[in-house]
mmCIF file with all atom_site columns, C-alpha atoms in Angstrom:
data_model
loop_
_atom_site.group_PDB
_atom_site.id
_atom_site.type_symbol
_atom_site.label_atom_id
_atom_site.label_alt_id
_atom_site.label_comp_id
_atom_site.label_asym_id
_atom_site.label_entity_id
_atom_site.label_seq_id
_atom_site.pdbx_PDB_ins_code
_atom_site.Cartn_x
_atom_site.Cartn_y
_atom_site.Cartn_z
_atom_site.occupancy
_atom_site.B_iso_or_equiv
_atom_site.pdbx_formal_charge
_atom_site.auth_seq_id
_atom_site.auth_comp_id
_atom_site.auth_asym_id
_atom_site.auth_atom_id
_atom_site.pdbx_PDB_model_num
ATOM 1   C CA . MET A 1 1   ? 7.432   2.711   -8.618  1.00 0.00 ? 1   MET A CA 1
ATOM 2   C CA . SER A 1 2   ? 8.188   -0.955  -8.840  1.00 0.00 ? 2   SER A CA 1
ATOM 3   C CA . ASN A 1 3   ? 6.617   -4.220  -7.792  1.00 0.00 ? 3   ASN A CA 1
ATOM 4   C CA . LYS A 1 4   ? 7.329   -7.824  -7.057  1.00 0.00 ? 4   LYS A CA 1
ATOM 5   C CA . ARG A 1 5   ? 5.197   -10.790 -6.220  1.00 0.00 ? 5   ARG A CA 1
ATOM 6   C CA . LYS A 1 6   ? 5.437   -13.520 -3.619  1.00 0.00 ? 6   LYS A CA 1
ATOM 7   C CA . ARG A 1 7   ? 2.748   -16.076 -4.456  1.00 0.00 ? 7   ARG A CA 1
ATOM 8   C CA . ASP A 1 8   ? -0.564  -14.314 -3.680  1.00 0.00 ? 8   ASP A CA 1
ATOM 9   C CA . ILE A 1 9   ? 1.087   -11.152 -2.287  1.00 0.00 ? 9   ILE A CA 1
ATOM 10  C CA . LEU A 1 10  ? 1.742   -8.089  -4.450  1.00 0.00 ? 10  LEU A CA 1
ATOM 11  C CA . ILE A 1 11  ? 4.445   -5.767  -3.116  1.00 0.00 ? 11  ILE A CA 1
ATOM 12  C CA . ILE A 1 12  ? 4.451   -2.213  -4.462  1.00 0.00 ? 12  ILE A CA 1
ATOM 13  C CA . ASN A 1 13  ? 7.388   0.098   -3.767  1.00 0.00 ? 13  ASN A CA 1
ATOM 14  C CA . LEU A 1 14  ? 6.125   3.675   -3.819  1.00 0.00 ? 14  LEU A CA 1
ATOM 15  C CA . GLU A 1 15  ? 8.621   6.458   -4.472  1.00 0.00 ? 15  GLU A CA 1
ATOM 16  C CA . GLY A 1 16  ? 8.711   10.241  -4.402  1.00 0.00 ? 16  GLY A CA 1
ATOM 17  C CA . GLU A 1 17  ? 5.360   11.912  -3.932  1.00 0.00 ? 17  GLU A CA 1
ATOM 18  C CA . LEU A 1 18  ? 1.831   10.532  -3.864  1.00 0.00 ? 18  LEU A CA 1
ATOM 19  C CA . ASP A 1 19  ? -0.232  13.653  -4.430  1.00 0.00 ? 19  ASP A CA 1
ATOM 20  C CA . HIS A 1 20  ? -2.927  14.866  -6.822  1.00 0.00 ? 20  HIS A CA 1
ATOM 21  C CA . HIS A 1 21  ? -0.341  15.032  -9.620  1.00 0.00 ? 21  HIS A CA 1
ATOM 22  C CA . HIS A 1 22  ? 0.624   11.350  -9.285  1.00 0.00 ? 22  HIS A CA 1
ATOM 23  C CA . ALA A 1 23  ? -2.370  9.617   -7.677  1.00 0.00 ? 23  ALA A CA 1
ATOM 24  C CA . GLN A 1 24  ? -4.056  8.543   -10.917 1.00 0.00 ? 24  GLN A CA 1
ATOM 25  C CA . GLU A 1 25  ? -0.816  7.089   -12.279 1.00 0.00 ? 25  GLU A CA 1
ATOM 26  C CA . VAL A 1 26  ? -0.280  5.101   -9.054  1.00 0.00 ? 26  VAL A CA 1
ATOM 27  C CA . ARG A 1 27  ? -3.928  3.984   -8.992  1.00 0.00 ? 27  ARG A CA 1
ATOM 28  C CA . ASP A 1 28  ? -3.763  2.778   -12.596 1.00 0.00 ? 28  ASP A CA 1
ATOM 29  C CA . TYR A 1 29  ? -0.440  0.999   -12.032 1.00 0.00 ? 29  TYR A CA 1
ATOM 30  C CA . ILE A 1 30  ? -1.638  -0.903  -8.966  1.00 0.00 ? 30  ILE A CA 1
ATOM 31  C CA . ASP A 1 31  ? -5.060  -1.678  -10.433 1.00 0.00 ? 31  ASP A CA 1
ATOM 32  C CA . GLY A 1 32  ? -3.387  -3.076  -13.539 1.00 0.00 ? 32  GLY A CA 1
ATOM 33  C CA . LYS A 1 33  ? -1.514  -5.528  -11.316 1.00 0.00 ? 33  LYS A CA 1
ATOM 34  C CA . LEU A 1 34  ? -4.650  -6.289  -9.270  1.00 0.00 ? 34  LEU A CA 1
ATOM 35  C CA . ASP A 1 35  ? -6.468  -7.362  -12.438 1.00 0.00 ? 35  ASP A CA 1
ATOM 36  C CA . ASP A 1 36  ? -4.877  -10.712 -11.600 1.00 0.00 ? 36  ASP A CA 1
ATOM 37  C CA . ALA A 1 37  ? -7.497  -12.137 -9.229  1.00 0.00 ? 37  ALA A CA 1
ATOM 38  C CA . SER A 1 38  ? -4.989  -14.582 -7.734  1.00 0.00 ? 38  SER A CA 1
ATOM 39  C CA . ILE A 1 39  ? -3.477  -11.648 -5.802  1.00 0.00 ? 39  ILE A CA 1
ATOM 40  C CA . ARG A 1 40  ? -5.102  -11.670 -2.378  1.00 0.00 ? 40  ARG A CA 1
ATOM 41  C CA . HIS A 1 41  ? -2.798  -9.400  -0.374  1.00 0.00 ? 41  HIS A CA 1
ATOM 42  C CA . LEU A 1 42  ? -1.110  -6.061  -0.980  1.00 0.00 ? 42  LEU A CA 1
ATOM 43  C CA . ILE A 1 43  ? 1.972   -4.630  0.697   1.00 0.00 ? 43  ILE A CA 1
ATOM 44  C CA . LEU A 1 44  ? 2.762   -0.971  0.095   1.00 0.00 ? 44  LEU A CA 1
ATOM 45  C CA . ASP A 1 45  ? 6.419   -0.270  0.843   1.00 0.00 ? 45  ASP A CA 1
ATOM 46  C CA . LEU A 1 46  ? 6.694   3.417   1.754   1.00 0.00 ? 46  LEU A CA 1
ATOM 47  C CA . SER A 1 47  ? 10.460  3.463   2.379   1.00 0.00 ? 47  SER A CA 1
ATOM 48  C CA . LYS A 1 48  ? 11.059  5.768   -0.604  1.00 0.00 ? 48  LYS A CA 1
ATOM 49  C CA . LEU A 1 49  ? 7.832   7.773   -0.378  1.00 0.00 ? 49  LEU A CA 1
ATOM 50  C CA . ARG A 1 50  ? 8.619   11.320  0.758   1.00 0.00 ? 50  ARG A CA 1
ATOM 51  C CA . PHE A 1 51  ? 5.192   12.974  0.631   1.00 0.00 ? 51  PHE A CA 1
ATOM 52  C CA . MET A 1 52  ? 1.520   12.058  0.512   1.00 0.00 ? 52  MET A CA 1
ATOM 53  C CA . ASP A 1 53  ? -1.653  14.153  0.551   1.00 0.00 ? 53  ASP A CA 1
ATOM 54  C CA . SER A 1 54  ? -5.361  13.320  0.616   1.00 0.00 ? 54  SER A CA 1
ATOM 55  C CA . SER A 1 55  ? -5.151  11.951  -2.934  1.00 0.00 ? 55  SER A CA 1
ATOM 56  C CA . GLY A 1 56  ? -2.776  9.296   -1.627  1.00 0.00 ? 56  GLY A CA 1
ATOM 57  C CA . ILE A 1 57  ? -5.222  8.427   1.128   1.00 0.00 ? 57  ILE A CA 1
ATOM 58  C CA . GLY A 1 58  ? -7.829  7.855   -1.576  1.00 0.00 ? 58  GLY A CA 1
ATOM 59  C CA . VAL A 1 59  ? -5.454  5.542   -3.453  1.00 0.00 ? 59  VAL A CA 1
ATOM 60  C CA . PHE A 1 60  ? -4.910  3.478   -0.286  1.00 0.00 ? 60  PHE A CA 1
ATOM 61  C CA . ILE A 1 61  ? -8.636  3.260   0.520   1.00 0.00 ? 61  ILE A CA 1
ATOM 62  C CA . GLY A 1 62  ? -9.559  2.229   -3.016  1.00 0.00 ? 62  GLY A CA 1
ATOM 63  C CA . ARG A 1 63  ? -6.994  -0.579  -3.077  1.00 0.00 ? 63  ARG A CA 1
ATOM 64  C CA . TYR A 1 64  ? -8.117  -1.653  0.407   1.00 0.00 ? 64  TYR A CA 1
ATOM 65  C CA . LYS A 1 65  ? -11.664 -2.081  -0.915  1.00 0.00 ? 65  LYS A CA 1
ATOM 66  C CA . ILE A 1 66  ? -10.450 -4.279  -3.781  1.00 0.00 ? 66  ILE A CA 1
ATOM 67  C CA . ILE A 1 67  ? -8.324  -6.494  -1.516  1.00 0.00 ? 67  ILE A CA 1
ATOM 68  C CA . SER A 1 68  ? -11.033 -6.728  1.175   1.00 0.00 ? 68  SER A CA 1
ATOM 69  C CA . LYS A 1 69  ? -13.395 -8.299  -1.340  1.00 0.00 ? 69  LYS A CA 1
ATOM 70  C CA . ARG A 1 70  ? -10.758 -11.038 -1.759  1.00 0.00 ? 70  ARG A CA 1
ATOM 71  C CA . ASP A 1 71  ? -10.578 -11.573 2.027   1.00 0.00 ? 71  ASP A CA 1
ATOM 72  C CA . GLY A 1 72  ? -7.002  -10.315 1.939   1.00 0.00 ? 72  GLY A CA 1
ATOM 73  C CA . HIS A 1 73  ? -4.894  -7.831  3.851   1.00 0.00 ? 73  HIS A CA 1
ATOM 74  C CA . VAL A 1 74  ? -3.365  -4.507  2.901   1.00 0.00 ? 74  VAL A CA 1
ATOM 75  C CA . CYS A 1 75  ? -0.163  -3.731  4.769   1.00 0.00 ? 75  CYS A CA 1
ATOM 76  C CA . ILE A 1 76  ? 2.106   -0.712  4.767   1.00 0.00 ? 76  ILE A CA 1
ATOM 77  C CA . THR A 1 77  ? 5.769   -0.778  5.675   1.00 0.00 ? 77  THR A CA 1
ATOM 78  C CA . SER A 1 78  ? 8.600   1.646   6.403   1.00 0.00 ? 78  SER A CA 1
ATOM 79  C CA . VAL A 1 79  ? 6.424   4.614   7.410   1.00 0.00 ? 79  VAL A CA 1
ATOM 80  C CA . ASN A 1 80  ? 8.434   7.791   7.980   1.00 0.00 ? 80  ASN A CA 1
ATOM 81  C CA . GLN A 1 81  ? 7.512   10.427  10.570  1.00 0.00 ? 81  GLN A CA 1
ATOM 82  C CA . GLN A 1 82  ? 5.633   12.734  8.194   1.00 0.00 ? 82  GLN A CA 1
ATOM 83  C CA . LEU A 1 83  ? 3.636   9.900   6.630   1.00 0.00 ? 83  LEU A CA 1
ATOM 84  C CA . ASP A 1 84  ? 2.890   8.530   10.089  1.00 0.00 ? 84  ASP A CA 1
ATOM 85  C CA . LYS A 1 85  ? 1.152   11.783  10.997  1.00 0.00 ? 85  LYS A CA 1
ATOM 86  C CA . ILE A 1 86  ? -0.983  11.740  7.826   1.00 0.00 ? 86  ILE A CA 1
ATOM 87  C CA . LEU A 1 87  ? -1.909  8.076   8.255   1.00 0.00 ? 87  LEU A CA 1
ATOM 88  C CA . GLU A 1 88  ? -2.799  8.615   11.911  1.00 0.00 ? 88  GLU A CA 1
ATOM 89  C CA . LEU A 1 89  ? -4.981  11.673  11.254  1.00 0.00 ? 89  LEU A CA 1
ATOM 90  C CA . SER A 1 90  ? -6.723  10.026  8.297   1.00 0.00 ? 90  SER A CA 1
ATOM 91  C CA . GLY A 1 91  ? -7.703  6.956   10.321  1.00 0.00 ? 91  GLY A CA 1
ATOM 92  C CA . LEU A 1 92  ? -6.003  4.599   7.856   1.00 0.00 ? 92  LEU A CA 1
ATOM 93  C CA . TYR A 1 93  ? -4.273  2.801   10.714  1.00 0.00 ? 93  TYR A CA 1
ATOM 94  C CA . ARG A 1 94  ? -7.675  1.344   11.622  1.00 0.00 ? 94  ARG A CA 1
ATOM 95  C CA . ILE A 1 95  ? -7.879  -0.562  8.327   1.00 0.00 ? 95  ILE A CA 1
ATOM 96  C CA . LEU A 1 96  ? -4.253  -1.057  7.255   1.00 0.00 ? 96  LEU A CA 1
ATOM 97  C CA . LYS A 1 97  ? -1.739  -3.244  9.041   1.00 0.00 ? 97  LYS A CA 1
ATOM 98  C CA . VAL A 1 98  ? 1.623   -1.580  9.666   1.00 0.00 ? 98  VAL A CA 1
ATOM 99  C CA . TYR A 1 99  ? 5.002   -3.316  9.734   1.00 0.00 ? 99  TYR A CA 1
ATOM 100 C CA . ASP A 1 100 ? 8.592   -2.121  9.920   1.00 0.00 ? 100 ASP A CA 1
ATOM 101 C CA . THR A 1 101 ? 9.711   -4.124  6.880   1.00 0.00 ? 101 THR A CA 1
ATOM 102 C CA . VAL A 1 102 ? 8.289   -5.990  3.902   1.00 0.00 ? 102 VAL A CA 1
ATOM 103 C CA . ASP A 1 103 ? 9.572   -9.299  5.321   1.00 0.00 ? 103 ASP A CA 1
ATOM 104 C CA . LYS A 1 104 ? 7.701   -8.697  8.590   1.00 0.00 ? 104 LYS A CA 1
ATOM 105 C CA . ALA A 1 105 ? 4.558   -7.871  6.614   1.00 0.00 ? 105 ALA A CA 1
ATOM 106 C CA . ILE A 1 106 ? 4.847   -11.114 4.665   1.00 0.00 ? 106 ILE A CA 1
ATOM 107 C CA . ASP A 1 107 ? 5.286   -13.016 7.949   1.00 0.00 ? 107 ASP A CA 1
ATOM 108 C CA . GLY A 1 108 ? 2.242   -11.212 9.360   1.00 0.00 ? 108 GLY A CA 1
ATOM 109 C CA . ILE A 1 109 ? 0.111   -12.140 6.370   1.00 0.00 ? 109 ILE A CA 1
ATOM 110 C CA . ARG A 1 110 ? 1.278   -15.745 6.556   1.00 0.00 ? 110 ARG A CA 1
ATOM 111 C CA . GLY A 1 111 ? 0.500   -15.848 10.288  1.00 0.00 ? 111 GLY A CA 1
ATOM 112 C CA . ALA A 1 112 ? 4.095   -16.339 11.399  1.00 0.00 ? 112 ALA A CA 1
#
């Protein structure tokens, strides 16, 4: 897991598996970064995420709630076929914006 920042956008690169074994670690990592109230938007890059279960869905929803209170957007990028199925069935596509790449997500947030 790694991150970078572009002004008020936090970009988190998730890797490996986001399941009940790793969800708390991911939650704590992201929340530690979101302690900085100047972050208004969150992009979750899923290009290296191989697996996610319901614990991962909970991580996404919790971070969505934090960012929503800041009138920001949560975006996900680089969704593979397996993750697409989970995100579709969970209903997360109704609250998260989806982009092919991080750059397109940044453009979407900026209104380009």
